[in-house]
């Protein structure tokens, strides 16, 4: 304790304005060790409790507590000594002392109670006497007083009133202002409203006033002419509103046209991106990518195709709406849609050409694999000759797979044909456009036929000469398996339409490989095709 400073050393003050600054420190956090020292007063001395003992127990703090219970006072302790000890904690309102060595002290503020509880556990000694009547151990605890509870409830009610007032003011501030009251009818106000009705910017306000007057019943024989002139002024705005609506519709049409053009540009760029993915998927470049890179390219291609299809459907929906809104006088504008259809067919033909090129590259790669297999099989053939029957079975299985694939392609063709019929039913309104579409479909079928005929010379060269050895039979089997895989990839990528007539035409040209036989008589006459590619091998 430093008397020069008037406070205990090592204990920081709370606030310089608080009374009792030299005696009791502020509440100390629980994690900070509490060091209590001896407190010297004029007529008594306070000795701190043992720091190893647990802190004294206290009851639950009542709301708004300003009163404390002080027990353990010495028998010779007077009210003056109690005031001397506890007035350092704050302003004391009242002291109620009992004859049984305890008292109740009521402070002016709630925080003073916490400072008084700091003295709980101190041993008090009056002067220098060690007599039992002059010593005691203080016990300070919260006390429940009706005055404290009443003041706390009053404070809470005051805070609730302030909160309600604040909320009411906030609601008043946020509430939209009420419309101004409509003035009563008079000749002067009528002339003012008539002038406002002629002004476009003030028309809404004036017409509301006119409506209110009419509903109030202000129209009579004397004011009928004035009201008629105001109604006539209101009618003069009809033409202006119609013109404004037409201008806004024109702006909307221009905005639609800009949106359609922008969407077309976006769709073209999506087509280019998809074309990049397809070109990267060709065999010439595909083999150089790693497995992870191929997977990423496939995922990107699928996502880009989905987004492109969504945009394409949206663009076609816009064009379909424009066609439905088109009148008889606007039929001449269909040439633009024809050009777009032609460009779409041309792009489809180019895509088919690109797919055909990619299949050719794939076929070349398969040929290289077949050559490698020939060399390996030639070495194995010198060691193992009794594998002829297994090779023949493999060739038969390859032919069966080709037949199954042809059936699948035929089913796919039927499904595509049904979809085409639906599209034709939707476009029956424009006959000229249908004729152009049919011409373009014929062109695409010719292109497909030409792409198919480009592969015929390969098959003719393969089947033109007779098979002279088992090694050549193995080569035919490998080539047949290769053609099956090529035809499957071609059907998946290009989605060619194959019918039974095309298959019969192809088999009739391959006379050394397939032969037609007629079975049955009359109504049971059937036409069957027989594979005769190995008859030359049997004869040899």
Short mmCIF file of C-alpha atoms in Angstrom, two decimals:
data_model
loop_
_atom_site.label_atom_id
_atom_site.label_comp_id
_atom_site.label_asym_id
_atom_site.label_seq_id
_atom_site.Cartn_x
_atom_site.Cartn_y
_atom_site.Cartn_z
CA UNK A 1 0.00 0.00 0.00
CA UNK A 2 1.46 3.33 -1.12
CA UNK A 3 0.02 6.23 0.91
CA UNK A 4 1.48 8.74 -1.51
CA UNK A 5 -0.66 7.38 -4.34
CA UNK A 6 -3.67 6.64 -2.14
CA UNK A 7 -4.07 3.18 -3.64
CA UNK A 8 -2.64 -0.31 -3.47
CA UNK A 9 0.38 -0.95 -5.64
CA UNK A 10 -0.06 -3.40 -8.47
CA UNK A 11 -3.83 -2.86 -8.81
CA UNK A 12 -4.91 -0.71 -11.80
CA UNK A 13 -7.69 1.85 -11.31
CA UNK A 14 -11.11 1.56 -12.97
CA UNK A 15 -11.98 5.14 -13.82
CA UNK A 16 -10.59 8.30 -12.26
CA UNK A 17 -14.13 9.61 -11.71
CA UNK A 18 -15.19 6.63 -9.58
CA UNK A 19 -15.15 7.05 -5.81
CA UNK A 20 -13.11 4.64 -3.76
CA UNK A 21 -10.35 4.52 -6.33
CA UNK A 22 -7.67 4.01 -3.71
CA UNK A 23 -9.19 0.93 -2.09
CA UNK A 24 -11.01 -1.45 -4.44
CA UNK A 25 -9.87 -2.34 -7.97
CA UNK A 26 -12.21 -3.19 -10.85
CA UNK A 27 -13.49 -6.75 -11.42
CA UNK A 28 -10.54 -8.96 -12.33
CA UNK A 29 -10.91 -11.57 -15.07
CA UNK A 30 -10.98 -15.16 -13.81
CA UNK A 31 -7.81 -16.21 -15.62
CA UNK A 32 -5.78 -13.43 -13.93
CA UNK A 33 -4.38 -14.26 -10.45
CA UNK A 34 -5.82 -12.06 -7.69
CA UNK A 35 -3.31 -10.64 -5.22
CA UNK A 36 -4.99 -9.11 -2.18
CA UNK A 37 -3.00 -6.92 0.22
CA UNK A 38 -3.51 -5.36 3.65
CA UNK A 39 -5.88 -2.37 3.71
CA UNK A 40 -5.28 0.27 6.39
CA UNK A 41 -8.12 2.48 7.55
CA UNK A 42 -8.20 5.16 10.30
CA UNK A 43 -9.78 3.05 13.01
CA UNK A 44 -9.32 -0.49 11.68
CA UNK A 45 -7.11 -2.73 9.55
CA UNK A 46 -8.22 -5.32 6.96
CA UNK A 47 -6.05 -8.40 6.50
CA UNK A 48 -6.46 -10.41 3.24
CA UNK A 49 -7.57 -14.06 3.34
CA UNK A 50 -5.31 -16.98 2.53
CA UNK A 51 -4.84 -16.99 -1.28
CA UNK A 52 -4.84 -20.80 -1.36
CA UNK A 53 -8.38 -20.99 -0.02
CA UNK A 54 -11.25 -21.17 -2.53
CA UNK A 55 -13.17 -17.94 -3.18
CA UNK A 56 -16.15 -17.33 -0.88
CA UNK A 57 -19.49 -18.61 -2.13
CA UNK A 58 -22.18 -16.13 -3.20
CA UNK A 59 -25.85 -16.44 -4.05
CA UNK A 60 -27.34 -15.69 -7.43
CA UNK A 61 -27.33 -12.01 -8.21
CA UNK A 62 -30.85 -10.51 -8.17
CA UNK A 63 -31.78 -8.20 -11.08
CA UNK A 64 -30.82 -4.60 -10.42
CA UNK A 65 -29.03 -5.49 -7.18
CA UNK A 66 -27.64 -2.44 -5.27
CA UNK A 67 -27.76 -3.89 -1.72
CA UNK A 68 -25.19 -6.19 -0.09
CA UNK A 69 -25.27 -8.32 3.04
CA UNK A 70 -22.21 -7.93 5.31
CA UNK A 71 -21.67 -10.55 8.01
CA UNK A 72 -18.85 -11.36 10.43
CA UNK A 73 -18.59 -7.88 11.86
CA UNK A 74 -16.82 -7.49 15.23
CA UNK A 75 -19.05 -7.10 18.27
CA UNK A 76 -17.59 -3.69 19.02
CA UNK A 77 -18.01 -2.53 15.41
CA UNK A 78 -20.07 0.59 15.00
CA UNK A 79 -21.93 2.06 12.08
CA UNK A 80 -19.15 4.66 11.72
CA UNK A 81 -16.55 1.89 11.22
CA UNK A 82 -18.79 0.21 8.61
CA UNK A 83 -19.14 3.50 6.75
CA UNK A 84 -15.38 4.04 6.97
CA UNK A 85 -14.69 0.61 5.39
CA UNK A 86 -17.36 0.49 2.67
CA UNK A 87 -17.65 4.15 1.64
CA UNK A 88 -14.52 3.60 -0.45
CA UNK A 89 -16.61 1.29 -2.69
CA UNK A 90 -19.05 4.05 -3.59
CA UNK A 91 -21.84 6.30 -2.37
CA UNK A 92 -23.85 4.64 0.41
CA UNK A 93 -27.59 5.33 0.41
CA UNK A 94 -28.60 3.52 3.57
CA UNK A 95 -27.23 1.16 6.24
CA UNK A 96 -29.41 -1.16 8.29
CA UNK A 97 -27.34 -2.65 11.14
CA UNK A 98 -28.45 -5.56 13.28
CA UNK A 99 -27.43 -6.48 16.80
CA UNK A 100 -26.17 -9.90 15.62
CA UNK A 101 -22.99 -8.64 13.94
CA UNK A 102 -24.36 -8.19 10.39
CA UNK A 103 -25.83 -5.37 8.35
CA UNK A 104 -27.28 -4.43 4.94
CA UNK A 105 -25.69 -1.67 2.88
CA UNK A 106 -27.45 -0.07 -0.10
CA UNK A 107 -25.29 1.68 -2.69
CA UNK A 108 -26.20 4.28 -5.30
CA UNK A 109 -25.10 2.22 -8.37
CA UNK A 110 -24.92 -1.46 -9.26
CA UNK A 111 -21.19 -1.55 -10.05
CA UNK A 112 -20.43 -0.54 -6.42
CA UNK A 113 -21.76 -3.90 -5.27
CA UNK A 114 -18.97 -5.67 -7.19
CA UNK A 115 -16.38 -3.53 -5.44
CA UNK A 116 -17.91 -4.37 -2.06
CA UNK A 117 -17.78 -8.11 -2.84
CA UNK A 118 -14.01 -7.73 -3.24
CA UNK A 119 -13.75 -7.31 0.56
CA UNK A 120 -15.43 -10.66 1.26
CA UNK A 121 -13.09 -12.92 3.24
CA UNK A 122 -10.98 -10.12 4.74
CA UNK A 123 -10.29 -10.31 8.52
CA UNK A 124 -11.03 -7.01 10.26
CA UNK A 125 -9.26 -5.80 13.42
CA UNK A 126 -10.23 -2.64 15.26
CA UNK A 127 -7.15 -0.60 16.06
CA UNK A 128 -4.34 -2.79 17.41
CA UNK A 129 -6.49 -4.86 19.76
CA UNK A 130 -6.59 -8.61 19.28
CA UNK A 131 -9.59 -9.13 21.52
CA UNK A 132 -12.26 -11.41 20.14
CA UNK A 133 -14.84 -8.65 20.36
CA UNK A 134 -12.63 -6.40 18.24
CA UNK A 135 -11.99 -8.90 15.38
CA UNK A 136 -14.09 -10.67 12.79
CA UNK A 137 -14.04 -12.17 9.29
CA UNK A 138 -16.16 -10.24 6.76
CA UNK A 139 -18.61 -12.09 4.51
CA UNK A 140 -20.12 -9.94 1.73
CA UNK A 141 -22.93 -11.30 -0.48
CA UNK A 142 -25.74 -10.11 -2.71
CA UNK A 143 -28.95 -9.15 -0.94
CA UNK A 144 -32.47 -9.07 -2.37
CA UNK A 145 -34.26 -5.78 -1.70
CA UNK A 146 -37.68 -4.62 -2.83
CA UNK A 147 -36.40 -1.14 -3.58
CA UNK A 148 -33.74 -2.52 -5.94
CA UNK A 149 -36.28 -4.70 -7.74
CA UNK A 150 -38.73 -1.81 -8.04
CA UNK A 151 -36.10 0.53 -9.50
CA UNK A 152 -34.94 -2.20 -11.90
CA UNK A 153 -38.50 -2.82 -13.14
CA UNK A 154 -39.03 0.93 -13.61
CA UNK A 155 -35.82 1.11 -15.61
CA UNK A 156 -36.86 -1.83 -17.77
CA UNK A 157 -40.25 -0.24 -18.46
CA UNK A 158 -38.53 3.00 -19.40
CA UNK A 159 -36.22 1.15 -21.80
CA UNK A 160 -39.24 -0.66 -23.32
CA UNK A 161 -41.00 2.68 -23.83
CA UNK A 162 -37.93 4.11 -25.50
CA UNK A 163 -37.67 1.04 -27.75
CA UNK A 164 -41.34 1.30 -28.74
CA UNK A 165 -40.92 5.00 -29.45
CA UNK A 166 -37.84 4.31 -31.54
CA UNK A 167 -39.64 1.61 -33.55
CA UNK A 168 -42.65 3.88 -34.07
CA UNK A 169 -40.42 6.67 -35.34
CA UNK A 170 -38.67 4.22 -37.65
CA UNK A 171 -41.98 2.97 -39.04
CA UNK A 172 -43.17 6.54 -39.54
CA UNK A 173 -39.99 7.32 -41.40
CA UNK A 174 -40.28 4.28 -43.68
CA UNK A 175 -44.02 4.63 -44.30
CA UNK A 176 -44.80 6.01 -47.75
CA UNK A 177 -46.33 9.46 -47.65
CA UNK A 178 -50.08 9.63 -48.10
CA UNK A 179 -51.34 11.33 -51.25
CA UNK A 180 -52.28 14.96 -50.86
CA UNK A 181 -56.01 15.60 -50.49
CA UNK A 182 -57.91 16.56 -53.61
CA UNK A 183 -59.04 20.18 -53.55
CA UNK A 184 -62.72 21.02 -53.78
CA UNK A 185 -64.19 22.07 -57.10
CA UNK A 186 -64.28 25.74 -57.99
CA UNK A 187 -64.03 27.75 -61.18
CA UNK A 188 -60.47 28.76 -60.35
CA UNK A 189 -59.37 25.18 -59.59
CA UNK A 190 -61.20 24.01 -62.73
CA UNK A 191 -59.16 26.38 -64.90
CA UNK A 192 -55.92 25.18 -63.27
CA UNK A 193 -56.80 21.50 -63.84
CA UNK A 194 -57.79 22.26 -67.46
CA UNK A 195 -54.34 23.77 -68.08
CA UNK A 196 -52.63 20.76 -66.44
CA UNK A 197 -54.61 18.36 -68.62
CA UNK A 198 -53.06 19.95 -71.71
CA UNK A 199 -49.53 19.36 -70.35
CA UNK A 200 -48.14 15.84 -70.92
CA UNK A 201 -45.98 15.86 -67.78
CA UNK A 202 -48.84 16.89 -65.46
CA UNK A 203 -51.58 14.84 -67.14
CA UNK A 204 -51.56 11.97 -64.59
CA UNK A 205 -52.06 14.28 -61.60
CA UNK A 206 -54.76 16.36 -63.33
CA UNK A 207 -56.76 13.37 -64.59
CA UNK A 208 -56.85 11.93 -61.03
CA UNK A 209 -58.32 15.22 -59.79
CA UNK A 210 -60.87 15.17 -62.61
CA UNK A 211 -61.88 11.60 -61.75
CA UNK A 212 -62.33 12.48 -58.07
CA UNK A 213 -64.52 15.49 -58.91
CA UNK A 214 -66.75 13.41 -61.18
CA UNK A 215 -67.13 10.69 -58.53
CA UNK A 216 -67.95 13.28 -55.89
CA UNK A 217 -70.87 14.51 -58.01
CA UNK A 218 -69.54 17.94 -58.88
CA UNK A 219 -71.06 17.75 -62.37
CA UNK A 220 -74.23 19.83 -62.71
CA UNK A 221 -75.86 22.00 -65.35
CA UNK A 222 -73.74 24.99 -64.50
CA UNK A 223 -70.39 23.12 -64.58
CA UNK A 224 -71.23 20.60 -67.34
CA UNK A 225 -69.49 22.66 -70.06
CA UNK A 226 -66.31 22.93 -68.00
CA UNK A 227 -66.26 19.18 -67.36
CA UNK A 228 -66.92 18.43 -71.03
CA UNK A 229 -63.94 20.58 -72.06
CA UNK A 230 -61.71 18.78 -69.54
CA UNK A 231 -62.92 15.37 -70.78
CA UNK A 232 -62.18 16.49 -74.34
CA UNK A 233 -58.66 17.50 -73.26
CA UNK A 234 -58.21 14.05 -71.72
CA UNK A 235 -59.39 12.41 -74.94
CA UNK A 236 -56.78 14.34 -76.93
CA UNK A 237 -54.04 12.30 -75.19
CA UNK A 238 -55.28 9.02 -76.72
CA UNK A 239 -53.45 9.63 -79.99
CA UNK A 240 -50.26 10.48 -78.09
CA UNK A 241 -50.45 7.27 -76.06
CA UNK A 242 -51.04 5.20 -79.22
CA UNK A 243 -48.00 6.76 -80.86
CA UNK A 244 -45.90 6.08 -77.77
CA UNK A 245 -47.02 2.46 -77.77
CA UNK A 246 -46.08 2.12 -81.46
CA UNK A 247 -42.65 3.62 -80.77
CA UNK A 248 -42.08 1.21 -77.89
CA UNK A 249 -43.15 -1.73 -80.08
CA UNK A 250 -40.68 -0.62 -82.72
CA UNK A 251 -37.93 -0.46 -80.12
CA UNK A 252 -38.90 -3.93 -78.95
CA UNK A 253 -38.73 -5.32 -82.50
CA UNK A 254 -35.30 -3.77 -82.99
CA UNK A 255 -34.16 -5.27 -79.70
CA UNK A 256 -35.48 -8.69 -80.78
CA UNK A 257 -33.63 -8.42 -84.08
CA UNK A 258 -30.40 -7.48 -82.31
CA UNK A 259 -30.85 -10.40 -79.93
CA UNK A 260 -31.45 -12.79 -82.81
CA UNK A 261 -28.34 -11.58 -84.65
CA UNK A 262 -26.24 -11.86 -81.52
CA UNK A 263 -27.61 -15.36 -80.89
CA UNK A 264 -26.75 -16.36 -84.46
CA UNK A 265 -23.19 -15.12 -83.98
CA UNK A 266 -22.88 -17.03 -80.72
CA UNK A 267 -24.22 -20.17 -82.40
CA UNK A 268 -21.66 -19.85 -85.21
CA UNK A 269 -18.86 -19.63 -82.67
CA UNK A 270 -20.22 -22.69 -80.85
CA UNK A 271 -20.24 -24.56 -84.16
CA UNK A 272 -16.59 -23.60 -84.67
CA UNK A 273 -15.68 -24.79 -81.16
CA UNK A 274 -17.48 -28.10 -81.73
CA UNK A 275 -15.68 -28.45 -85.06
CA UNK A 276 -12.37 -27.99 -83.23
CA UNK A 277 -13.29 -30.79 -80.82
CA UNK A 278 -14.34 -33.08 -83.70
CA UNK A 279 -11.15 -32.42 -85.62
CA UNK A 280 -9.13 -33.15 -82.47
CA UNK A 281 -11.07 -36.44 -82.11
CA UNK A 282 -9.90 -37.69 -85.50
CA UNK A 283 -7.52 -40.60 -85.53
CA UNK A 284 -4.66 -38.55 -86.96
CA UNK A 285 -4.49 -36.31 -83.87
CA UNK A 286 -6.36 -38.42 -81.30
CA UNK A 287 -3.56 -41.00 -80.91
CA UNK A 288 -1.09 -38.35 -79.76
CA UNK A 289 -3.14 -37.27 -76.71
CA UNK A 290 -2.89 -38.94 -73.33
CA UNK A 291 -5.79 -40.78 -71.73
CA UNK A 292 -6.60 -37.88 -69.38
CA UNK A 293 -6.44 -35.38 -72.24
CA UNK A 294 -8.80 -37.51 -74.35
CA UNK A 295 -11.25 -37.72 -71.45
CA UNK A 296 -11.21 -33.93 -70.97
CA UNK A 297 -11.65 -33.33 -74.71
CA UNK A 298 -14.63 -35.70 -74.79
CA UNK A 299 -16.27 -34.00 -71.80
CA UNK A 300 -15.71 -30.55 -73.29
CA UNK A 301 -17.10 -31.66 -76.63
CA UNK A 302 -20.24 -33.06 -74.99
CA UNK A 303 -20.82 -29.88 -72.98
CA UNK A 304 -20.28 -27.64 -76.01
CA UNK A 305 -22.70 -29.74 -78.09
CA UNK A 306 -25.39 -29.52 -75.40
CA UNK A 307 -25.04 -25.72 -75.13
CA UNK A 308 -25.05 -25.44 -78.92
CA UNK A 309 -28.25 -27.49 -79.17
CA UNK A 310 -29.94 -25.33 -76.52
CA UNK A 311 -29.02 -22.13 -78.37
CA UNK A 312 -30.06 -23.67 -81.67
CA UNK A 313 -33.47 -24.64 -80.26
CA UNK A 314 -33.91 -21.12 -78.90
CA UNK A 315 -33.03 -19.58 -82.26
CA UNK A 316 -35.37 -21.97 -84.09
CA UNK A 317 -38.15 -21.10 -81.62
CA UNK A 318 -37.71 -17.39 -82.37
CA UNK A 319 -37.83 -18.06 -86.09
CA UNK A 320 -40.89 -20.29 -85.69
CA UNK A 321 -42.69 -17.49 -83.84
CA UNK A 322 -41.80 -15.07 -86.60
CA UNK A 323 -43.18 -17.51 -89.20
CA UNK A 324 -46.46 -17.87 -87.26
CA UNK A 325 -46.82 -14.09 -87.03
CA UNK A 326 -46.09 -13.66 -90.71
CA UNK A 327 -49.10 -12.52 -92.79
CA UNK A 328 -49.86 -13.16 -96.45
CA UNK A 329 -48.12 -9.97 -97.48
CA UNK A 330 -44.92 -11.00 -95.71
CA UNK A 331 -44.39 -14.34 -97.47
CA UNK A 332 -41.61 -12.82 -99.58
CA UNK A 333 -39.45 -12.62 -96.46
CA UNK A 334 -39.17 -16.42 -96.34
CA UNK A 335 -36.19 -16.29 -98.70
CA UNK A 336 -34.00 -15.37 -95.74
CA UNK A 337 -35.05 -18.48 -93.86
CA UNK A 338 -34.41 -20.53 -97.02
CA UNK A 339 -30.88 -19.23 -97.18
CA UNK A 340 -30.32 -20.19 -93.57
CA UNK A 341 -31.70 -23.68 -94.26
CA UNK A 342 -29.42 -24.02 -97.29
CA UNK A 343 -26.41 -22.90 -95.27
CA UNK A 344 -27.34 -25.45 -92.58
CA UNK A 345 -27.51 -28.24 -95.17
CA UNK A 346 -24.20 -27.18 -96.70
CA UNK A 347 -22.59 -27.20 -93.24
CA UNK A 348 -24.07 -30.67 -92.67
CA UNK A 349 -22.57 -31.90 -95.95
CA UNK A 350 -19.19 -30.46 -94.96
CA UNK A 351 -19.44 -32.20 -91.61
CA UNK A 352 -20.15 -35.49 -93.41
CA UNK A 353 -17.09 -34.97 -95.60
CA UNK A 354 -14.97 -34.34 -92.53
CA UNK A 355 -16.32 -37.49 -90.88
CA UNK A 356 -15.57 -39.44 -94.05
CA UNK A 357 -11.99 -38.18 -94.01
CA UNK A 358 -11.63 -39.13 -90.38
CA UNK A 359 -12.92 -42.63 -91.17
CA UNK A 360 -10.37 -42.92 -93.96
CA UNK A 361 -7.62 -42.03 -91.53
CA UNK A 362 -8.98 -44.63 -89.15
CA UNK A 363 -9.09 -47.20 -91.95
CA UNK A 364 -5.45 -46.51 -92.74
CA UNK A 365 -4.57 -47.05 -89.11
CA UNK A 366 -6.46 -50.35 -89.12
CA UNK A 367 -4.58 -51.39 -92.28
CA UNK A 368 -1.29 -50.78 -90.53
CA UNK A 369 -2.50 -52.89 -87.62
CA UNK A 370 -3.54 -55.65 -90.05
CA UNK A 371 -0.11 -55.62 -91.65
CA UNK A 372 1.51 -56.00 -88.27
CA UNK A 373 -0.89 -58.83 -87.44
CA UNK A 374 -0.02 -60.47 -90.79
CA UNK A 375 3.64 -60.47 -89.93
CA UNK A 376 3.01 -61.85 -86.47
CA UNK A 377 0.55 -64.43 -87.81
CA UNK A 378 3.03 -65.50 -90.50
CA UNK A 379 5.54 -66.29 -87.81
CA UNK A 380 2.93 -68.11 -85.75
CA UNK A 381 1.65 -69.92 -88.87
CA UNK A 382 4.99 -71.62 -89.36
CA UNK A 383 4.75 -73.05 -85.89
CA UNK A 384 0.98 -73.77 -85.60
CA UNK A 385 -0.84 -75.08 -88.69
CA UNK A 386 -3.89 -76.76 -87.12
CA UNK A 387 -5.70 -73.41 -86.45
CA UNK A 388 -7.71 -73.36 -89.69
CA UNK A 389 -11.03 -74.27 -88.13
CA UNK A 390 -10.71 -71.56 -85.48
CA UNK A 391 -9.98 -68.95 -88.14
CA UNK A 392 -13.05 -70.02 -90.14
CA UNK A 393 -15.22 -69.72 -86.99
CA UNK A 394 -13.88 -66.25 -86.34
CA UNK A 395 -14.79 -65.19 -89.86
CA UNK A 396 -18.30 -66.60 -89.48
CA UNK A 397 -18.76 -64.68 -86.20
CA UNK A 398 -17.59 -61.51 -87.92
CA UNK A 399 -20.21 -61.95 -90.64
CA UNK A 400 -22.94 -62.54 -88.06
CA UNK A 401 -21.91 -59.34 -86.29
CA UNK A 402 -22.15 -57.47 -89.59
CA UNK A 403 -25.71 -58.75 -90.11
CA UNK A 404 -26.75 -57.66 -86.60
CA UNK A 405 -25.21 -54.27 -87.18
CA UNK A 406 -27.17 -53.87 -90.42
CA UNK A 407 -30.41 -54.61 -88.54
CA UNK A 408 -29.56 -51.98 -85.93
CA UNK A 409 -28.80 -49.44 -88.62
CA UNK A 410 -32.16 -50.20 -90.28
CA UNK A 411 -34.01 -49.57 -86.99
CA UNK A 412 -32.12 -46.31 -86.56
CA UNK A 413 -33.12 -45.33 -90.09
CA UNK A 414 -36.81 -45.95 -89.32
CA UNK A 415 -36.59 -43.80 -86.20
CA UNK A 416 -34.90 -40.97 -88.09
CA UNK A 417 -37.52 -41.26 -90.84
CA UNK A 418 -40.31 -40.84 -88.25
CA UNK A 419 -38.62 -37.72 -86.89
CA UNK A 420 -38.34 -36.36 -90.41
CA UNK A 421 -42.08 -36.87 -90.94
CA UNK A 422 -42.82 -34.84 -87.81
CA UNK A 423 -40.63 -32.01 -89.05
CA UNK A 424 -42.39 -32.06 -92.42
CA UNK A 425 -45.82 -31.86 -90.72
CA UNK A 426 -44.69 -28.73 -88.85
CA UNK A 427 -43.61 -26.96 -92.07
CA UNK A 428 -46.55 -27.64 -94.37
CA UNK A 429 -47.54 -23.96 -94.36
CA UNK A 430 -44.69 -22.89 -96.66
CA UNK A 431 -44.68 -25.04 -99.81
CA UNK A 432 -41.79 -23.42 -101.55
CA UNK A 433 -39.55 -23.95 -98.52
CA UNK A 434 -40.49 -27.65 -98.45
CA UNK A 435 -39.48 -28.11 -102.11
CA UNK A 436 -36.09 -26.54 -101.50
CA UNK A 437 -35.58 -28.72 -98.44
CA UNK A 438 -36.42 -31.86 -100.46
CA UNK A 439 -33.89 -30.84 -103.14
CA UNK A 440 -31.24 -30.34 -100.49
CA UNK A 441 -32.05 -33.73 -98.95
CA UNK A 442 -31.53 -35.34 -102.36
CA UNK A 443 -28.19 -33.58 -102.60
CA UNK A 444 -27.13 -34.90 -99.21
CA UNK A 445 -28.24 -38.44 -100.18
CA UNK A 446 -26.07 -38.18 -103.30
CA UNK A 447 -23.18 -37.02 -101.21
CA UNK A 448 -23.69 -39.97 -98.87
CA UNK A 449 -23.87 -42.34 -101.86
CA UNK A 450 -20.68 -40.90 -103.26
CA UNK A 451 -18.99 -41.30 -99.86
CA UNK A 452 -20.14 -44.93 -99.81
CA UNK A 453 -19.00 -45.55 -103.39
CA UNK A 454 -15.59 -44.26 -102.41
CA UNK A 455 -15.20 -47.40 -100.28
CA UNK A 456 -16.44 -49.84 -102.94
CA UNK A 457 -13.18 -50.07 -104.89
CA UNK A 458 -11.48 -51.22 -101.72
CA UNK A 459 -13.96 -54.06 -101.32
CA UNK A 460 -13.76 -54.94 -105.04
CA UNK A 461 -10.03 -55.21 -104.83
CA UNK A 462 -10.38 -57.36 -101.77
CA UNK A 463 -12.97 -59.69 -103.33
CA UNK A 464 -11.93 -59.54 -107.00
CA UNK A 465 -9.20 -62.15 -106.82
CA UNK A 466 -9.83 -65.68 -105.52
CA UNK A 467 -8.45 -66.73 -102.15
CA UNK A 468 -5.52 -69.03 -102.77
CA UNK A 469 -4.13 -69.76 -99.30
CA UNK A 470 -5.04 -69.89 -95.63
CA UNK A 471 -2.95 -66.80 -95.01
CA UNK A 472 -5.14 -64.81 -97.42
CA UNK A 473 -8.28 -66.21 -95.67
CA UNK A 474 -6.96 -64.87 -92.37
CA UNK A 475 -6.37 -61.53 -94.05
CA UNK A 476 -9.98 -61.48 -95.33
CA UNK A 477 -11.24 -62.17 -91.78
CA UNK A 478 -9.18 -59.37 -90.33
CA UNK A 479 -10.33 -56.98 -93.06
CA UNK A 480 -13.97 -58.02 -92.48
CA UNK A 481 -13.65 -57.31 -88.77
CA UNK A 482 -12.03 -53.99 -89.63
CA UNK A 483 -14.88 -53.08 -92.00
CA UNK A 484 -17.42 -53.94 -89.29
CA UNK A 485 -15.77 -51.57 -86.87
CA UNK A 486 -15.47 -48.92 -89.56
CA UNK A 487 -19.13 -49.26 -90.53
CA UNK A 488 -20.18 -49.06 -86.86
CA UNK A 489 -18.15 -45.90 -86.32
CA UNK A 490 -19.47 -44.48 -89.59
CA UNK A 491 -23.07 -45.16 -88.61
CA UNK A 492 -22.56 -43.61 -85.17
CA UNK A 493 -20.69 -40.50 -86.29
CA UNK A 494 -22.36 -39.71 -89.60
CA UNK A 495 -25.77 -41.29 -88.87
CA UNK A 496 -26.12 -42.63 -92.47
CA UNK A 497 -29.56 -43.86 -93.49
CA UNK A 498 -29.25 -47.47 -94.70
CA UNK A 499 -32.19 -49.40 -96.06
CA UNK A 500 -32.59 -52.97 -97.38
CA UNK A 501 -32.44 -51.83 -101.01
CA UNK A 502 -28.99 -50.31 -100.43
CA UNK A 503 -27.76 -53.53 -98.81
CA UNK A 504 -29.12 -55.65 -101.70
CA UNK A 505 -27.50 -53.36 -104.26
CA UNK A 506 -24.18 -53.64 -102.44
CA UNK A 507 -24.37 -57.47 -102.21
CA UNK A 508 -25.32 -57.76 -105.89
CA UNK A 509 -22.14 -55.88 -106.84
CA UNK A 510 -19.99 -58.21 -104.71
CA UNK A 511 -20.63 -61.32 -106.83
CA UNK A 512 -17.50 -63.15 -105.64
CA UNK A 513 -18.58 -62.72 -101.99
CA UNK A 514 -22.42 -62.99 -101.92
CA UNK A 515 -24.80 -65.10 -104.05
CA UNK A 516 -28.61 -64.81 -104.33
CA UNK A 517 -30.73 -67.99 -104.10
CA UNK A 518 -34.48 -68.42 -104.69
CA UNK A 519 -36.34 -70.92 -102.48
CA UNK A 520 -39.98 -71.90 -102.40
CA UNK A 521 -42.77 -71.92 -104.98
CA UNK A 522 -45.56 -69.44 -105.63
CA UNK A 523 -46.56 -67.38 -102.62
CA UNK A 524 -43.81 -68.96 -100.47
CA UNK A 525 -41.10 -67.76 -102.83
CA UNK A 526 -38.22 -66.33 -100.78
CA UNK A 527 -35.06 -64.56 -101.71
CA UNK A 528 -31.94 -65.42 -99.68
CA UNK A 529 -28.36 -64.29 -99.86
CA UNK A 530 -25.51 -66.70 -99.33
CA UNK A 531 -21.88 -65.95 -98.48
CA UNK A 532 -19.68 -67.63 -101.12
CA UNK A 533 -16.32 -66.06 -100.34
CA UNK A 534 -14.73 -69.36 -99.25
CA UNK A 535 -15.88 -71.57 -102.16
CA UNK A 536 -12.67 -70.91 -104.01
CA UNK A 537 -10.77 -71.97 -100.87
CA UNK A 538 -12.69 -75.26 -100.68
CA UNK A 539 -12.01 -76.01 -104.38
CA UNK A 540 -8.31 -75.37 -103.99
#
